[in-house]
Short mmCIF file of C-alpha atoms in Angstrom, two decimals:
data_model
loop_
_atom_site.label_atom_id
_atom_site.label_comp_id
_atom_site.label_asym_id
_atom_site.label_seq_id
_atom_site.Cartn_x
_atom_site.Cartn_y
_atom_site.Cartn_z
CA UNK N 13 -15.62 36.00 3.66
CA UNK N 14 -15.19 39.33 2.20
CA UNK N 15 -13.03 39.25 -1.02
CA UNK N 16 -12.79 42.84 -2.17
CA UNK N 17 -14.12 46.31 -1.72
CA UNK N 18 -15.02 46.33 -5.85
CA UNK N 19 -16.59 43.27 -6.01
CA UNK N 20 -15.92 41.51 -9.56
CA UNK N 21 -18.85 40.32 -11.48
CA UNK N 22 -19.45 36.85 -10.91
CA UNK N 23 -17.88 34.91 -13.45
CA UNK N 24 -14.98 36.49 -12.70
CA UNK N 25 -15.10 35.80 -9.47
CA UNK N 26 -15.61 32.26 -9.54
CA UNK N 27 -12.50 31.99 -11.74
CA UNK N 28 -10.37 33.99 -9.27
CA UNK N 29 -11.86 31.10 -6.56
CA UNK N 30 -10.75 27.91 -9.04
CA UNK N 31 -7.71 29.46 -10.24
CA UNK N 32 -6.52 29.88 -6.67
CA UNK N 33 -7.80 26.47 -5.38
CA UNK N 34 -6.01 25.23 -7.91
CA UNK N 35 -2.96 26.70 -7.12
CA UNK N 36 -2.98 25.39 -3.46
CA UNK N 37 -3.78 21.93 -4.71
CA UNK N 38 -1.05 21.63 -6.69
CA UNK N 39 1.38 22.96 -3.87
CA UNK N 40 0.04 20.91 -1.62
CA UNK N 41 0.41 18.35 -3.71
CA UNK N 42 4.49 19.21 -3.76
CA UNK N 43 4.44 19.34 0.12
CA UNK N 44 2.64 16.51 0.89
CA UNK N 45 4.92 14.73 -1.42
CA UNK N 46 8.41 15.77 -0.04
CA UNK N 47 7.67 15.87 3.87
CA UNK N 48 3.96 13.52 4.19
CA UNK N 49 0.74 15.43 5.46
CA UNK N 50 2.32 15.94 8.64
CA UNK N 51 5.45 17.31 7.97
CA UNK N 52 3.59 19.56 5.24
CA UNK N 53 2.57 22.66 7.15
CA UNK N 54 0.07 26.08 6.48
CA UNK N 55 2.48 28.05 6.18
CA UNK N 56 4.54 26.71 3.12
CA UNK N 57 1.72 25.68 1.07
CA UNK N 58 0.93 29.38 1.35
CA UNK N 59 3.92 30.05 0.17
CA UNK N 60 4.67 27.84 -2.50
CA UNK N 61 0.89 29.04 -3.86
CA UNK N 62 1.42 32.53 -3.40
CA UNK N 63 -1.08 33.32 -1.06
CA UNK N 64 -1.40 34.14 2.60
CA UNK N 65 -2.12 31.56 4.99
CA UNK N 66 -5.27 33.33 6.05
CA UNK N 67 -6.34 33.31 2.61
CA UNK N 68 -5.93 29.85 2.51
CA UNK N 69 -8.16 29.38 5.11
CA UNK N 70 -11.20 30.70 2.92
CA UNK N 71 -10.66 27.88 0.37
CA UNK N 72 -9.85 25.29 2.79
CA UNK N 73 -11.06 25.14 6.43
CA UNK N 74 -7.84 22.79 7.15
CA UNK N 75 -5.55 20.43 5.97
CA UNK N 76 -7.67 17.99 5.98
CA UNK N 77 -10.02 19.24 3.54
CA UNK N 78 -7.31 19.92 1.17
CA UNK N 79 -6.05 16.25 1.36
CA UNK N 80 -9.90 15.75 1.01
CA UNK N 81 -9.87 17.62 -2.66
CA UNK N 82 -6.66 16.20 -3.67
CA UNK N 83 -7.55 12.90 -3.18
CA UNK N 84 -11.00 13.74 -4.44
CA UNK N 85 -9.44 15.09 -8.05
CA UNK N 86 -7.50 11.97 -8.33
CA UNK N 87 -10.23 9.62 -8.11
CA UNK N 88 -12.14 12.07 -10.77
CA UNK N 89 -9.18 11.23 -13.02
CA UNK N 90 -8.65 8.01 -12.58
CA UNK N 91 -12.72 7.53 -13.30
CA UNK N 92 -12.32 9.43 -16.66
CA UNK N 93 -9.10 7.07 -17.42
CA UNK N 94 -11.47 3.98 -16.60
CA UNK N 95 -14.61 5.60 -19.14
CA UNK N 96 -12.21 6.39 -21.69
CA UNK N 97 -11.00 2.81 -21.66
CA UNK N 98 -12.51 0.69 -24.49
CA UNK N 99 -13.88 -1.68 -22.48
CA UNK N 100 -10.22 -4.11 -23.31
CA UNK N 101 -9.31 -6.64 -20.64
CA UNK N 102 -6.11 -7.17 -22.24
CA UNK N 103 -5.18 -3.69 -22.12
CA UNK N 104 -5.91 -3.76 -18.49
CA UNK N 105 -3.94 -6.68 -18.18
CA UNK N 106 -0.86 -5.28 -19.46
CA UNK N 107 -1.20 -1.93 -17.66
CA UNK N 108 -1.01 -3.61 -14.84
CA UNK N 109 2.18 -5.57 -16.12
CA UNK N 110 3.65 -1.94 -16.91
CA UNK N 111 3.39 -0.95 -13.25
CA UNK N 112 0.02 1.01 -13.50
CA UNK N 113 -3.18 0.96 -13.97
CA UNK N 114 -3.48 4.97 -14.47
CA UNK N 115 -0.99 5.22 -17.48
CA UNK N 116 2.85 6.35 -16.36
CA UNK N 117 4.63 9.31 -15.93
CA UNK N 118 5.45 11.86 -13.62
CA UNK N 119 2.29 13.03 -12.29
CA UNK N 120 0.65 9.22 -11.57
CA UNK N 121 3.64 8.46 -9.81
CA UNK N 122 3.33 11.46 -7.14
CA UNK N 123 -0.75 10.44 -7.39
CA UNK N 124 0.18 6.86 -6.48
CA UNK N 125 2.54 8.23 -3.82
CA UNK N 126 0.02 10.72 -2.14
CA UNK N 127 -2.87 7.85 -2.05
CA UNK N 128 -0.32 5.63 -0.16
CA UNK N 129 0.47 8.43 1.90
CA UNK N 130 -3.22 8.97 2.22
CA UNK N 131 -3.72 5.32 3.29
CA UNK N 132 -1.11 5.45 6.16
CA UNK N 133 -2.67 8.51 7.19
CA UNK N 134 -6.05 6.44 7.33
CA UNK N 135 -4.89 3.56 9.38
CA UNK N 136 -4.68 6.37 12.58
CA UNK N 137 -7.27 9.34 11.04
CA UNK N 138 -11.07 8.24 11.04
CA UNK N 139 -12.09 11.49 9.02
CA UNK N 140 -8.84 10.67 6.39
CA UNK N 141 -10.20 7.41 6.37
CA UNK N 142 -13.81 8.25 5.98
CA UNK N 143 -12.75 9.98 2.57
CA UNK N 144 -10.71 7.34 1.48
CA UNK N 145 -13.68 5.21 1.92
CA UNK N 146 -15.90 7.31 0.22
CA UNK N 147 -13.82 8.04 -2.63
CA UNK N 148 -12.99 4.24 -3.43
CA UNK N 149 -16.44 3.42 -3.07
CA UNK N 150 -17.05 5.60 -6.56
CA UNK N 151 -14.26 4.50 -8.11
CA UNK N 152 -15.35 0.59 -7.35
CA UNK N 153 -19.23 1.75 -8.47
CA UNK N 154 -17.68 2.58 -11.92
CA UNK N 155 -15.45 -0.79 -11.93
CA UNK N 156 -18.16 -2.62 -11.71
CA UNK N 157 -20.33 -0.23 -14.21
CA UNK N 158 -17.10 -0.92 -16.80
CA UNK N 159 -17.87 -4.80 -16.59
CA UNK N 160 -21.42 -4.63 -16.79
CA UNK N 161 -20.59 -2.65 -19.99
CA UNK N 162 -18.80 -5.42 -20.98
CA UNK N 163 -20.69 -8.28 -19.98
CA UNK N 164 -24.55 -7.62 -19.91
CA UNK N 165 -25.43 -10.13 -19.34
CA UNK N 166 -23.19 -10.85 -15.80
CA UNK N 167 -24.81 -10.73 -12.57
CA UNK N 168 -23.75 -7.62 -10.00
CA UNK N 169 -22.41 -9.48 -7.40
CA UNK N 170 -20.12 -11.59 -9.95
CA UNK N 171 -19.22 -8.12 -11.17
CA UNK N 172 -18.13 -6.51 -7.65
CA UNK N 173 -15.81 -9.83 -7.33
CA UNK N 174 -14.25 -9.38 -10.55
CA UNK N 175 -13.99 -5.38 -9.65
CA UNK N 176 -12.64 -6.60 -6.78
CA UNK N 177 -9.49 -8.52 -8.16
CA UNK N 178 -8.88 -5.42 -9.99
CA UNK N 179 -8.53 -3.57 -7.13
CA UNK N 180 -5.90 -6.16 -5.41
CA UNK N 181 -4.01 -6.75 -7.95
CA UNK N 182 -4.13 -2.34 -9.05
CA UNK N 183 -3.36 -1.77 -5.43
CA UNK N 184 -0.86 -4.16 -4.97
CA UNK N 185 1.32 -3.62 -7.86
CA UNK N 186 1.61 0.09 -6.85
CA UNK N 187 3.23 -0.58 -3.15
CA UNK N 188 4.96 -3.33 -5.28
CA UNK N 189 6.40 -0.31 -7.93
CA UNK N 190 6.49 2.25 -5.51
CA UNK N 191 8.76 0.49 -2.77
CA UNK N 192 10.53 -2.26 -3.80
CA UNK N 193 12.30 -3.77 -7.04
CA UNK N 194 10.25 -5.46 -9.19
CA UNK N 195 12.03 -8.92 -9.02
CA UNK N 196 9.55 -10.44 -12.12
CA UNK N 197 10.35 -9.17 -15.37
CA UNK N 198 7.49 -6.75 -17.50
CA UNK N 199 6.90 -9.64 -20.39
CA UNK N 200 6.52 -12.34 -18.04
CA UNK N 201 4.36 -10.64 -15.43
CA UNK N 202 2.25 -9.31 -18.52
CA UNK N 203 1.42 -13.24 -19.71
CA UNK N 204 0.53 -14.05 -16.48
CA UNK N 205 -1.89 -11.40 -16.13
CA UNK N 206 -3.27 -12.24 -19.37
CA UNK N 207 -3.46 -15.62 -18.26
CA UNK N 208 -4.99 -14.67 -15.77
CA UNK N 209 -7.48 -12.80 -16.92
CA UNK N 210 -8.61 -15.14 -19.69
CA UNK N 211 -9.68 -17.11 -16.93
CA UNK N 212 -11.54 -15.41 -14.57
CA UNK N 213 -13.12 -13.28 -17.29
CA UNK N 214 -16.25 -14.90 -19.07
CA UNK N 215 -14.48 -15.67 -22.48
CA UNK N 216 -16.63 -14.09 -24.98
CA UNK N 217 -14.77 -10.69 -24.73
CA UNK N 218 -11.18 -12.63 -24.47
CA UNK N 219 -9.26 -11.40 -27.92
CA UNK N 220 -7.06 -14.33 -28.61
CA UNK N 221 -4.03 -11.96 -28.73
CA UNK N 222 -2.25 -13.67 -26.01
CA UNK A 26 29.15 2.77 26.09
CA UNK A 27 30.18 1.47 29.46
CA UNK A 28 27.07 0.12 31.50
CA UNK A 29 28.12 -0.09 34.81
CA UNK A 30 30.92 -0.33 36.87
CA UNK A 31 30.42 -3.81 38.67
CA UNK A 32 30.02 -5.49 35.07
CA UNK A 33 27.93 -8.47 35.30
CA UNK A 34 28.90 -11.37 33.57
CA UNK A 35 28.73 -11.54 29.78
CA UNK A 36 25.45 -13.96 29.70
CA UNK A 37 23.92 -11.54 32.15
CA UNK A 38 24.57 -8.02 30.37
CA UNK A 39 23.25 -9.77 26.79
CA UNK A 40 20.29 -10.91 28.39
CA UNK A 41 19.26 -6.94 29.69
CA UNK A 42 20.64 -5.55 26.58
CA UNK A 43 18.21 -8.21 24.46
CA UNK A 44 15.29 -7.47 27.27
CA UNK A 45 15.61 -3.83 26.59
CA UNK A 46 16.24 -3.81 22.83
CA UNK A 47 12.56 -5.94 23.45
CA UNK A 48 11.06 -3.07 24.99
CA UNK A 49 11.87 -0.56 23.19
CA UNK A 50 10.76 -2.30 19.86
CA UNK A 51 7.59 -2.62 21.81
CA UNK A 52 7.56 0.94 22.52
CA UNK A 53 7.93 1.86 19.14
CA UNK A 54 5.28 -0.08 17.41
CA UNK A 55 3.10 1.57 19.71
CA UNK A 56 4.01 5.32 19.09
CA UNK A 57 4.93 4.53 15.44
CA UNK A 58 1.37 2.77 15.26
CA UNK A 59 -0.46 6.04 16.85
CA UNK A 60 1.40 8.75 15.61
CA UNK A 61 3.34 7.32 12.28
CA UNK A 62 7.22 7.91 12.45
CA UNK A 63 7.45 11.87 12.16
CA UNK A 64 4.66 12.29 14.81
CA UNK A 65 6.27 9.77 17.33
CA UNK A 66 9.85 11.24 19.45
CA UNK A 67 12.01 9.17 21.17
CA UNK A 68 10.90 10.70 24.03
CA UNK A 69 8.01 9.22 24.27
CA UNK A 70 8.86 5.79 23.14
CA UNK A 71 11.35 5.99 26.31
CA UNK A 72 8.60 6.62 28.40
CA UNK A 73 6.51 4.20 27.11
CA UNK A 74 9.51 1.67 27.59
CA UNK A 75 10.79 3.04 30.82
CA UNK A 76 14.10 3.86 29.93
CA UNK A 77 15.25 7.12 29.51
CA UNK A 78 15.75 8.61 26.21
CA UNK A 79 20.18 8.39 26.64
CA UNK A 80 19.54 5.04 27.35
CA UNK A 81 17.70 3.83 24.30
CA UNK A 82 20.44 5.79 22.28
CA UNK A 83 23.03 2.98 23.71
CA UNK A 84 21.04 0.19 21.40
CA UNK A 85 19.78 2.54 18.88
CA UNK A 86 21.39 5.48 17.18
CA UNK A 87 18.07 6.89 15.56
CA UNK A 88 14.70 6.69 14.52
CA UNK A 89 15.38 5.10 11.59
CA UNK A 90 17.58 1.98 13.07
CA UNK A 91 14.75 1.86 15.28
CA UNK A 92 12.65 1.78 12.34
CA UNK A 93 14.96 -1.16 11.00
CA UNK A 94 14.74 -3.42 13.52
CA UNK A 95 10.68 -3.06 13.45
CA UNK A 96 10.66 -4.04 10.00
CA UNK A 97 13.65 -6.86 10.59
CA UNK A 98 11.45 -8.88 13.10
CA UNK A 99 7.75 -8.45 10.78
CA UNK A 100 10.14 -9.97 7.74
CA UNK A 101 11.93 -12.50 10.22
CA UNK A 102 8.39 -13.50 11.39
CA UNK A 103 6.83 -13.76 8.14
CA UNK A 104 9.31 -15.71 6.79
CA UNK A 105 9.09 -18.18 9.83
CA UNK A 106 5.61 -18.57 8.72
CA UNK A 107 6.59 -19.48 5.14
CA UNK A 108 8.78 -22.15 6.48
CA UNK A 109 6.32 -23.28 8.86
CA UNK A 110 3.28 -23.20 5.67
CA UNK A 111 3.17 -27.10 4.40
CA UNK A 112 3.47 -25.80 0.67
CA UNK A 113 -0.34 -25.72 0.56
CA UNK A 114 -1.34 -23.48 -2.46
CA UNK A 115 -4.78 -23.73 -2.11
CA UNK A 116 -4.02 -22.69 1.95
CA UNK A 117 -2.03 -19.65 0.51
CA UNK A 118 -5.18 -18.75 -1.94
CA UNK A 119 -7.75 -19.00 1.21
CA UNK A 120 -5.18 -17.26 3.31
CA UNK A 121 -5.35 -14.10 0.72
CA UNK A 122 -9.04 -14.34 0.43
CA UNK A 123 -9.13 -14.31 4.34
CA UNK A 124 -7.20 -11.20 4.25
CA UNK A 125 -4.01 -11.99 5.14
CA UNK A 126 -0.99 -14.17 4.07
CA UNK A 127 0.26 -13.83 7.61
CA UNK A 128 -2.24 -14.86 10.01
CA UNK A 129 -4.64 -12.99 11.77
CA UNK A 130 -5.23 -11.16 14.81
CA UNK A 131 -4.03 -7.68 16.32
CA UNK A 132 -0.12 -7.94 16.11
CA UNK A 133 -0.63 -8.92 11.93
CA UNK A 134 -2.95 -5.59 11.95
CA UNK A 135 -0.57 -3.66 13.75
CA UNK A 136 2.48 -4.88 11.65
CA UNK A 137 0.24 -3.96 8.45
CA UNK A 138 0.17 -0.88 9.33
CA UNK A 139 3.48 -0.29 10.20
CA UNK A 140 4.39 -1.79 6.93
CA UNK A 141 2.26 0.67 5.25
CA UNK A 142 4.03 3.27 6.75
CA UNK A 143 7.16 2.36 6.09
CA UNK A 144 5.82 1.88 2.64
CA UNK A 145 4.85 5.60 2.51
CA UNK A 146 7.85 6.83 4.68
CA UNK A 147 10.08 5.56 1.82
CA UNK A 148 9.15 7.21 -0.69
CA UNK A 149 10.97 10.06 0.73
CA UNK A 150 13.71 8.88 2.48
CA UNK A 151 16.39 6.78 0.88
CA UNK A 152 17.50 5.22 3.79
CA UNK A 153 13.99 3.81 4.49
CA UNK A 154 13.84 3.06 1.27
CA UNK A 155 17.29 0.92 1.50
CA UNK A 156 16.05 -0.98 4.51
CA UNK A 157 12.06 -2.08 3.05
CA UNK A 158 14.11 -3.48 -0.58
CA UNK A 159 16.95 -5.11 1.65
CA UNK A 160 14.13 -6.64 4.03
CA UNK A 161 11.45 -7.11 0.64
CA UNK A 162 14.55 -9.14 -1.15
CA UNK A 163 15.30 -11.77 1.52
CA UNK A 164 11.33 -12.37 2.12
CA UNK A 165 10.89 -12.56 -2.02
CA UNK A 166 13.93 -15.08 -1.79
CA UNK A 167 12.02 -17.53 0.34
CA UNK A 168 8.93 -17.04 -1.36
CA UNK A 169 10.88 -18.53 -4.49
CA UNK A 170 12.65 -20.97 -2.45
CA UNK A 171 9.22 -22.52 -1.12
CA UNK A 172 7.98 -22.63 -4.86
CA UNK A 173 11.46 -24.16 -5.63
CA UNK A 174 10.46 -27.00 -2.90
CA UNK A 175 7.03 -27.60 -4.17
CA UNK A 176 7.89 -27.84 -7.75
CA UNK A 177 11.48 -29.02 -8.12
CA UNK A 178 11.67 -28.87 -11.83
CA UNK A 179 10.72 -25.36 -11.78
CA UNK A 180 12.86 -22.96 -13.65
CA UNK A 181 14.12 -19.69 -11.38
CA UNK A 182 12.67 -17.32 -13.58
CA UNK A 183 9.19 -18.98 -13.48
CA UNK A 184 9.24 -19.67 -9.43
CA UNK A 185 11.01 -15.73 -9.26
CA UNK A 186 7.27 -14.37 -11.72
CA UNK A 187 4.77 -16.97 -9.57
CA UNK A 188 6.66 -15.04 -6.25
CA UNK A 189 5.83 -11.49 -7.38
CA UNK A 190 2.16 -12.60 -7.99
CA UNK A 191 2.08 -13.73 -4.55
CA UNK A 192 3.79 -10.20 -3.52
CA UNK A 193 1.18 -8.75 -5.76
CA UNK A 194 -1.72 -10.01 -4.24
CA UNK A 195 -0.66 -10.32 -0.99
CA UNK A 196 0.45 -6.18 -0.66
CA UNK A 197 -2.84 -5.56 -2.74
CA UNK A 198 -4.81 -7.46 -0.21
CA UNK A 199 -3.28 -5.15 2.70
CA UNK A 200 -3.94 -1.91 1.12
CA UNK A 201 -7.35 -3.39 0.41
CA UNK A 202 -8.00 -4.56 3.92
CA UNK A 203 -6.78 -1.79 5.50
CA UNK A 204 -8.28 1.14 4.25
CA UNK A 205 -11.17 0.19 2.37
CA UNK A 206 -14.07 -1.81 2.72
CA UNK A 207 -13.84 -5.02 1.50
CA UNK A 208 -16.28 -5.13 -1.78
CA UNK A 209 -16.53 -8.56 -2.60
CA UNK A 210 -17.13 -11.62 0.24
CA UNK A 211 -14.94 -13.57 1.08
CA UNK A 212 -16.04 -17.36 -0.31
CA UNK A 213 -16.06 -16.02 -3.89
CA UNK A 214 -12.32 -14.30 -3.37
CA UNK A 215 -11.83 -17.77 -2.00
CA UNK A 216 -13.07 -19.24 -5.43
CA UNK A 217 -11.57 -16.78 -7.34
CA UNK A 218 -7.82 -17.14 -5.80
CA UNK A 219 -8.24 -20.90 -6.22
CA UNK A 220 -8.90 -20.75 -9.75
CA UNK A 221 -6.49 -18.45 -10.71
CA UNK A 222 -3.53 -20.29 -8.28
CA UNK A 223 -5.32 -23.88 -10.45
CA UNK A 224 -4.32 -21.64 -14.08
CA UNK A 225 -1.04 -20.20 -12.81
CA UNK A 226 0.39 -22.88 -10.78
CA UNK A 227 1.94 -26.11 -12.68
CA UNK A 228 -0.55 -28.79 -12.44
CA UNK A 229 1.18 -31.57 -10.12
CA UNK A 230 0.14 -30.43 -6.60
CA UNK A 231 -3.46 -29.00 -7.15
CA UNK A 232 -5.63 -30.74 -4.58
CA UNK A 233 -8.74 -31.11 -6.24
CA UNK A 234 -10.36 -29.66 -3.35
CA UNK A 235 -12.03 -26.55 -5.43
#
């Protein structure tokens, strides 16, 4: 694990260690994307980061820990997207109508690509699945921690139901977005949601707006 | 494309060419299912079937038309079993908070997963991509014609947004299923499903039984 003869101070190193890291996240973000994790080899994430394979190797011990971290950063985003939200229902509501509950754009579409590509992998890898797991489990912690916000006065479990409708209906409308046409149109799927919502929801938060 | 010299007679050679077309489908749900498409050759899903690999090029020209017909008989099945449901909503709610909106059991699983893989697979290849919306648009049709048959006076447009809730929940309940640990139990999804399909769902054929 020798980096150089002339060993930078430490700050400096540490910068050279998460500048790199996160230049072979974000190609391996590009390769996973155009050929899946198993098409994706070593050898051209090296490339497309500008490092040697072997060097590689001392930021990653394999591919799976650099799914691991990519994975792992998404979920870190998508839980500062969830804090950040004020606490609106409706919002939610008609994020969810606009195809996402992560905001658009490039970048969430190749995140909501790699996590299904992630998920596949899971159905056959017990280790991908094992971070999967892990890393839903904090992202479903802070659901529920966003309604308690909300509601005080709800119980947990209620809470971790309600959290879990979320997640259905967030997970669903991606494989919905991401592989097929979406046959309802934006308006109409967004008063449903908000229809929805207004019922499931206790109704002291519910803004009238609908 | 001859297949023999002493040709049997017509009813004869359709029955081995359906038998092995069988087979090999079988063949392939297993390697796709343990390996995912790019990991699984035809190689070994000749083995597996006990052809040899020239053979199975006689009923299939690739992967991917391999890949089609996989995905033609989960559709063809699951739209079977929409005919076959009795227009129960509050069946279809339990049925989602049980998991599934196709039955149970090991083959659902495995066709899950092979959904979610095709799911994944398209997102890079167009011609994947072609086959899911082509096979997605005939099972979203029926899923509009049963609301159409429950609810007569139902506009398209409203049967066409109830449909893509359905798709919604029922893709989001895969994903959910699949890869994740299910969060909240099952009688209060059951609860939850039954009130929302009570708000969403015109009023006329609610059973009371919530």
């Amino acid at each position: 694990m020798t980096i150089a003869n002339n060993k930078p101070p430490i700050s400096d190193k540490q910068h050279i260690i998460d500048e790199r890291r996160d230049r072979i996240i974000a190609a391996a973000r590009i390769c996973f994307r155009q050929h899946g994790f198993h098409g994706a080899g070593m050898a051209e994430i090296a490339a497309l980061s500008h490092l040697s394979v072997g060097q590689i190797y001392r930021y990653f011990t394999n591919k799976e820990s650099i799914i691991e971290e990519v994975v792992h950063r998404i979920v870190k985003q998508r839980v500062r997207l969830m804090l950040d939200n004020d606490n609106d229902l409706d919002r939610i509501a008609d994020d969810l109508a606009g195809n996402s509950l992560w905001g658009g754009g490039g970048e969430e579409h190749i995140n909501q690509v790699l996590m299904l590509e992630v998920a596949a992998e899971a159905t056959r890898n017990p280790r991908i699945a094992q971070i999967l797991a892990d890393e839903d489990a904090e992202l479903f912690q802070e659901g529920c921690t966003m309604l308690l916000q909300i509601y005080p006065e709800m119980k947990y479990d209620e809470a971790a139901r309600l959290a879990e409708l979320l997640a259905v209906l967030s997970e669903g409308t991606t494989l919905r977005v991401l592989t097929r046409q979406q046959h309802g149109k934006h308006g109409e799927l967004q008063k449903i949601y908000r229809q929805i919502f207004a019922t499931v929801f206790p109704t002291r938060l519910k803004t009238g707006s609908d």
